JSON list of C-alpha atoms in Angstrom, two decimals:
[
{"chain": "A", "resi": 1, "resn": "UNK", "atom": "CA", "xyz": [-8.56, 6.22, -15.41]},
{"chain": "A", "resi": 2, "resn": "UNK", "atom": "CA", "xyz": [-8.68, 8.31, -12.25]},
{"chain": "A", "resi": 3, "resn": "UNK", "atom": "CA", "xyz": [-5.61, 10.56, -11.81]},
{"chain": "A", "resi": 4, "resn": "UNK", "atom": "CA", "xyz": [-3.92, 10.40, -8.42]},
{"chain": "A", "resi": 5, "resn": "UNK", "atom": "CA", "xyz": [-3.12, 13.61, -6.58]},
{"chain": "A", "resi": 6, "resn": "UNK", "atom": "CA", "xyz": [0.53, 14.54, -6.18]},
{"chain": "A", "resi": 7, "resn": "UNK", "atom": "CA", "xyz": [0.71, 13.59, -2.47]},
{"chain": "A", "resi": 8, "resn": "UNK", "atom": "CA", "xyz": [-0.84, 10.22, -3.31]},
{"chain": "A", "resi": 9, "resn": "UNK", "atom": "CA", "xyz": [1.79, 9.61, -6.00]},
{"chain": "A", "resi": 10, "resn": "UNK", "atom": "CA", "xyz": [4.50, 10.62, -3.53]},
{"chain": "A", "resi": 11, "resn": "UNK", "atom": "CA", "xyz": [3.10, 8.26, -0.90]},
{"chain": "A", "resi": 12, "resn": "UNK", "atom": "CA", "xyz": [3.12, 5.35, -3.34]},
{"chain": "A", "resi": 13, "resn": "UNK", "atom": "CA", "xyz": [6.62, 6.33, -4.41]},
{"chain": "A", "resi": 14, "resn": "UNK", "atom": "CA", "xyz": [7.92, 6.12, -0.85]},
{"chain": "A", "resi": 15, "resn": "UNK", "atom": "CA", "xyz": [6.11, 2.80, -0.38]},
{"chain": "A", "resi": 16, "resn": "UNK", "atom": "CA", "xyz": [7.73, 1.50, -3.57]},
{"chain": "A", "resi": 17, "resn": "UNK", "atom": "CA", "xyz": [11.14, 2.71, -2.40]},
{"chain": "A", "resi": 18, "resn": "UNK", "atom": "CA", "xyz": [10.69, 1.05, 0.99]},
{"chain": "A", "resi": 19, "resn": "UNK", "atom": "CA", "xyz": [9.57, -2.29, -0.45]},
{"chain": "A", "resi": 20, "resn": "UNK", "atom": "CA", "xyz": [12.42, -2.30, -2.98]},
{"chain": "A", "resi": 21, "resn": "UNK", "atom": "CA", "xyz": [14.90, -1.73, -0.15]},
{"chain": "A", "resi": 22, "resn": "UNK", "atom": "CA", "xyz": [13.16, -4.30, 2.07]},
{"chain": "A", "resi": 23, "resn": "UNK", "atom": "CA", "xyz": [13.50, -6.94, -0.64]},
{"chain": "A", "resi": 24, "resn": "UNK", "atom": "CA", "xyz": [17.28, -6.41, -0.64]},
{"chain": "A", "resi": 25, "resn": "UNK", "atom": "CA", "xyz": [18.16, -5.30, 2.91]},
{"chain": "A", "resi": 26, "resn": "UNK", "atom": "CA", "xyz": [15.26, -6.55, 5.01]},
{"chain": "A", "resi": 27, "resn": "UNK", "atom": "CA", "xyz": [12.40, -4.51, 6.50]},
{"chain": "A", "resi": 28, "resn": "UNK", "atom": "CA", "xyz": [14.27, -2.98, 9.43]},
{"chain": "A", "resi": 29, "resn": "UNK", "atom": "CA", "xyz": [17.30, -1.77, 7.47]},
{"chain": "A", "resi": 30, "resn": "UNK", "atom": "CA", "xyz": [15.04, -0.53, 4.68]},
{"chain": "A", "resi": 31, "resn": "UNK", "atom": "CA", "xyz": [13.01, 1.49, 7.17]},
{"chain": "A", "resi": 32, "resn": "UNK", "atom": "CA", "xyz": [16.13, 3.21, 8.48]},
{"chain": "A", "resi": 33, "resn": "UNK", "atom": "CA", "xyz": [17.36, 4.06, 5.01]},
{"chain": "A", "resi": 34, "resn": "UNK", "atom": "CA", "xyz": [14.05, 5.30, 3.61]},
{"chain": "A", "resi": 35, "resn": "UNK", "atom": "CA", "xyz": [13.11, 7.21, 6.79]},
{"chain": "A", "resi": 36, "resn": "UNK", "atom": "CA", "xyz": [16.46, 9.02, 6.62]},
{"chain": "A", "resi": 37, "resn": "UNK", "atom": "CA", "xyz": [15.75, 10.04, 3.01]},
{"chain": "A", "resi": 38, "resn": "UNK", "atom": "CA", "xyz": [12.24, 11.24, 3.86]},
{"chain": "A", "resi": 39, "resn": "UNK", "atom": "CA", "xyz": [12.38, 12.84, 7.31]},
{"chain": "A", "resi": 40, "resn": "UNK", "atom": "CA", "xyz": [9.08, 13.58, 9.01]},
{"chain": "A", "resi": 41, "resn": "UNK", "atom": "CA", "xyz": [7.98, 14.58, 12.47]},
{"chain": "A", "resi": 42, "resn": "UNK", "atom": "CA", "xyz": [5.06, 12.13, 12.39]},
{"chain": "A", "resi": 43, "resn": "UNK", "atom": "CA", "xyz": [7.05, 9.00, 11.55]},
{"chain": "A", "resi": 44, "resn": "UNK", "atom": "CA", "xyz": [8.40, 6.79, 14.27]},
{"chain": "A", "resi": 45, "resn": "UNK", "atom": "CA", "xyz": [12.18, 6.91, 14.39]},
{"chain": "A", "resi": 46, "resn": "UNK", "atom": "CA", "xyz": [12.60, 3.17, 15.02]},
{"chain": "A", "resi": 47, "resn": "UNK", "atom": "CA", "xyz": [11.20, 0.26, 13.03]},
{"chain": "A", "resi": 48, "resn": "UNK", "atom": "CA", "xyz": [8.96, -2.10, 14.98]},
{"chain": "A", "resi": 49, "resn": "UNK", "atom": "CA", "xyz": [8.26, -5.52, 13.51]},
{"chain": "A", "resi": 50, "resn": "UNK", "atom": "CA", "xyz": [4.85, -6.91, 14.37]},
{"chain": "A", "resi": 51, "resn": "UNK", "atom": "CA", "xyz": [3.84, -10.31, 15.66]},
{"chain": "A", "resi": 52, "resn": "UNK", "atom": "CA", "xyz": [7.45, -11.58, 15.75]},
{"chain": "A", "resi": 53, "resn": "UNK", "atom": "CA", "xyz": [7.65, -11.48, 11.95]},
{"chain": "A", "resi": 54, "resn": "UNK", "atom": "CA", "xyz": [11.04, -9.80, 11.59]},
{"chain": "A", "resi": 55, "resn": "UNK", "atom": "CA", "xyz": [11.33, -10.58, 7.87]},
{"chain": "A", "resi": 56, "resn": "UNK", "atom": "CA", "xyz": [7.90, -9.26, 6.86]},
{"chain": "A", "resi": 57, "resn": "UNK", "atom": "CA", "xyz": [7.58, -5.54, 6.09]},
{"chain": "A", "resi": 58, "resn": "UNK", "atom": "CA", "xyz": [5.10, -3.72, 8.28]},
{"chain": "A", "resi": 59, "resn": "UNK", "atom": "CA", "xyz": [3.93, -0.37, 6.93]},
{"chain": "A", "resi": 60, "resn": "UNK", "atom": "CA", "xyz": [1.24, 2.20, 7.53]},
{"chain": "A", "resi": 61, "resn": "UNK", "atom": "CA", "xyz": [0.26, 4.78, 4.95]},
{"chain": "A", "resi": 62, "resn": "UNK", "atom": "CA", "xyz": [-0.72, 7.90, 6.86]},
{"chain": "A", "resi": 63, "resn": "UNK", "atom": "CA", "xyz": [-3.16, 10.12, 5.03]},
{"chain": "A", "resi": 64, "resn": "UNK", "atom": "CA", "xyz": [-5.70, 12.65, 6.22]},
{"chain": "A", "resi": 65, "resn": "UNK", "atom": "CA", "xyz": [-9.41, 11.90, 6.35]},
{"chain": "A", "resi": 66, "resn": "UNK", "atom": "CA", "xyz": [-10.61, 11.91, 2.77]},
{"chain": "A", "resi": 67, "resn": "UNK", "atom": "CA", "xyz": [-7.04, 11.44, 1.54]},
{"chain": "A", "resi": 68, "resn": "UNK", "atom": "CA", "xyz": [-7.84, 8.37, -0.52]},
{"chain": "A", "resi": 69, "resn": "UNK", "atom": "CA", "xyz": [-6.60, 5.56, 1.72]},
{"chain": "A", "resi": 70, "resn": "UNK", "atom": "CA", "xyz": [-8.73, 2.91, 0.02]},
{"chain": "A", "resi": 71, "resn": "UNK", "atom": "CA", "xyz": [-7.70, 4.13, -3.41]},
{"chain": "A", "resi": 72, "resn": "UNK", "atom": "CA", "xyz": [-4.05, 3.94, -2.36]},
{"chain": "A", "resi": 73, "resn": "UNK", "atom": "CA", "xyz": [-4.67, 0.47, -0.95]},
{"chain": "A", "resi": 74, "resn": "UNK", "atom": "CA", "xyz": [-5.81, -0.62, -4.41]},
{"chain": "A", "resi": 75, "resn": "UNK", "atom": "CA", "xyz": [-2.68, 0.88, -5.98]},
{"chain": "A", "resi": 76, "resn": "UNK", "atom": "CA", "xyz": [-0.48, -0.57, -3.22]},
{"chain": "A", "resi": 77, "resn": "UNK", "atom": "CA", "xyz": [-1.35, -4.12, -4.26]},
{"chain": "A", "resi": 78, "resn": "UNK", "atom": "CA", "xyz": [0.47, -3.58, -7.54]},
{"chain": "A", "resi": 79, "resn": "UNK", "atom": "CA", "xyz": [3.38, -1.84, -5.84]},
{"chain": "A", "resi": 80, "resn": "UNK", "atom": "CA", "xyz": [3.85, -4.71, -3.40]},
{"chain": "A", "resi": 81, "resn": "UNK", "atom": "CA", "xyz": [3.39, -7.35, -6.09]},
{"chain": "A", "resi": 82, "resn": "UNK", "atom": "CA", "xyz": [6.09, -5.88, -8.31]},
{"chain": "A", "resi": 83, "resn": "UNK", "atom": "CA", "xyz": [8.66, -4.64, -5.82]},
{"chain": "A", "resi": 84, "resn": "UNK", "atom": "CA", "xyz": [8.58, -7.05, -2.91]},
{"chain": "A", "resi": 85, "resn": "UNK", "atom": "CA", "xyz": [6.50, -10.12, -3.65]},
{"chain": "A", "resi": 86, "resn": "UNK", "atom": "CA", "xyz": [7.58, -10.51, -7.28]},
{"chain": "A", "resi": 87, "resn": "UNK", "atom": "CA", "xyz": [4.24, -12.09, -8.13]},
{"chain": "A", "resi": 88, "resn": "UNK", "atom": "CA", "xyz": [2.01, -11.52, -11.13]},
{"chain": "A", "resi": 89, "resn": "UNK", "atom": "CA", "xyz": [-1.13, -12.25, -9.13]},
{"chain": "A", "resi": 90, "resn": "UNK", "atom": "CA", "xyz": [-0.66, -11.93, -5.36]},
{"chain": "A", "resi": 91, "resn": "UNK", "atom": "CA", "xyz": [-3.12, -13.03, -2.72]},
{"chain": "A", "resi": 92, "resn": "UNK", "atom": "CA", "xyz": [-4.50, -10.02, -0.82]},
{"chain": "A", "resi": 93, "resn": "UNK", "atom": "CA", "xyz": [-6.19, -9.95, 2.55]},
{"chain": "A", "resi": 94, "resn": "UNK", "atom": "CA", "xyz": [-8.09, -6.66, 2.68]},
{"chain": "A", "resi": 95, "resn": "UNK", "atom": "CA", "xyz": [-8.95, -5.68, 6.24]},
{"chain": "A", "resi": 96, "resn": "UNK", "atom": "CA", "xyz": [-11.43, -2.94, 7.09]},
{"chain": "A", "resi": 97, "resn": "UNK", "atom": "CA", "xyz": [-12.60, -1.55, 10.43]},
{"chain": "A", "resi": 98, "resn": "UNK", "atom": "CA", "xyz": [-16.37, -1.82, 9.93]},
{"chain": "A", "resi": 99, "resn": "UNK", "atom": "CA", "xyz": [-18.94, -3.89, 8.09]},
{"chain": "A", "resi": 100, "resn": "UNK", "atom": "CA", "xyz": [-20.22, -0.73, 6.38]},
{"chain": "A", "resi": 101, "resn": "UNK", "atom": "CA", "xyz": [-16.79, -0.03, 4.90]},
{"chain": "A", "resi": 102, "resn": "UNK", "atom": "CA", "xyz": [-16.47, -3.70, 3.89]},
{"chain": "A", "resi": 103, "resn": "UNK", "atom": "CA", "xyz": [-19.76, -3.53, 1.98]},
{"chain": "A", "resi": 104, "resn": "UNK", "atom": "CA", "xyz": [-18.79, -0.23, 0.31]},
{"chain": "A", "resi": 105, "resn": "UNK", "atom": "CA", "xyz": [-15.38, -1.60, -0.68]},
{"chain": "A", "resi": 106, "resn": "UNK", "atom": "CA", "xyz": [-16.78, -4.85, -2.08]},
{"chain": "A", "resi": 107, "resn": "UNK", "atom": "CA", "xyz": [-19.37, -2.91, -4.06]},
{"chain": "A", "resi": 108, "resn": "UNK", "atom": "CA", "xyz": [-16.68, -0.58, -5.43]},
{"chain": "A", "resi": 109, "resn": "UNK", "atom": "CA", "xyz": [-14.39, -3.47, -6.38]},
{"chain": "A", "resi": 110, "resn": "UNK", "atom": "CA", "xyz": [-17.22, -5.19, -8.25]},
{"chain": "A", "resi": 111, "resn": "UNK", "atom": "CA", "xyz": [-17.80, -2.07, -10.37]},
{"chain": "A", "resi": 112, "resn": "UNK", "atom": "CA", "xyz": [-15.39, -2.20, -13.35]},
{"chain": "A", "resi": 113, "resn": "UNK", "atom": "CA", "xyz": [-15.53, 1.59, -13.76]},
{"chain": "A", "resi": 114, "resn": "UNK", "atom": "CA", "xyz": [-14.74, 2.42, -10.13]},
{"chain": "A", "resi": 115, "resn": "UNK", "atom": "CA", "xyz": [-11.22, 3.84, -9.50]},
{"chain": "A", "resi": 116, "resn": "UNK", "atom": "CA", "xyz": [-10.35, 1.05, -7.01]},
{"chain": "A", "resi": 117, "resn": "UNK", "atom": "CA", "xyz": [-11.17, -1.63, -9.55]},
{"chain": "A", "resi": 118, "resn": "UNK", "atom": "CA", "xyz": [-9.54, 0.31, -12.39]},
{"chain": "A", "resi": 119, "resn": "UNK", "atom": "CA", "xyz": [-6.28, 0.49, -10.41]},
{"chain": "A", "resi": 120, "resn": "UNK", "atom": "CA", "xyz": [-6.24, -3.28, -9.90]},
{"chain": "A", "resi": 121, "resn": "UNK", "atom": "CA", "xyz": [-7.31, -4.07, -13.46]},
{"chain": "A", "resi": 122, "resn": "UNK", "atom": "CA", "xyz": [-4.67, -1.74, -14.91]},
{"chain": "A", "resi": 123, "resn": "UNK", "atom": "CA", "xyz": [-1.89, -3.25, -12.80]},
{"chain": "A", "resi": 124, "resn": "UNK", "atom": "CA", "xyz": [-2.79, -6.86, -13.43]},
{"chain": "A", "resi": 125, "resn": "UNK", "atom": "CA", "xyz": [-3.79, -6.61, -17.10]},
{"chain": "A", "resi": 126, "resn": "UNK", "atom": "CA", "xyz": [-7.49, -7.21, -16.65]},
{"chain": "A", "resi": 127, "resn": "UNK", "atom": "CA", "xyz": [-8.68, -4.27, -18.76]}
]
């Protein structure tokens, strides 16, 4: 299986921490607590719920170009399923900005040896 880089592991770790806190304290309080533990000059200082869904966590994983955002998205499904949703097999809506990226992502997810698919299969016992 593809080995994540250290910054990718750290990103998933902070996501896991946030979702664990959100499950107990709610998204807004969790944001305050986790942001205080992981200060950054690029993070907003105030949590903003989206679309009037105060009880639904809203997160953005900020990574540089080529930083593995789609790979982390695949790993994030398992993180969210286990820490916040508490579901063995969650429903996922995967949004992408272009049709080209959609086609590439679908192709990758259909390939059982691709790292995106491996991450999902490993998390959900499909290996």
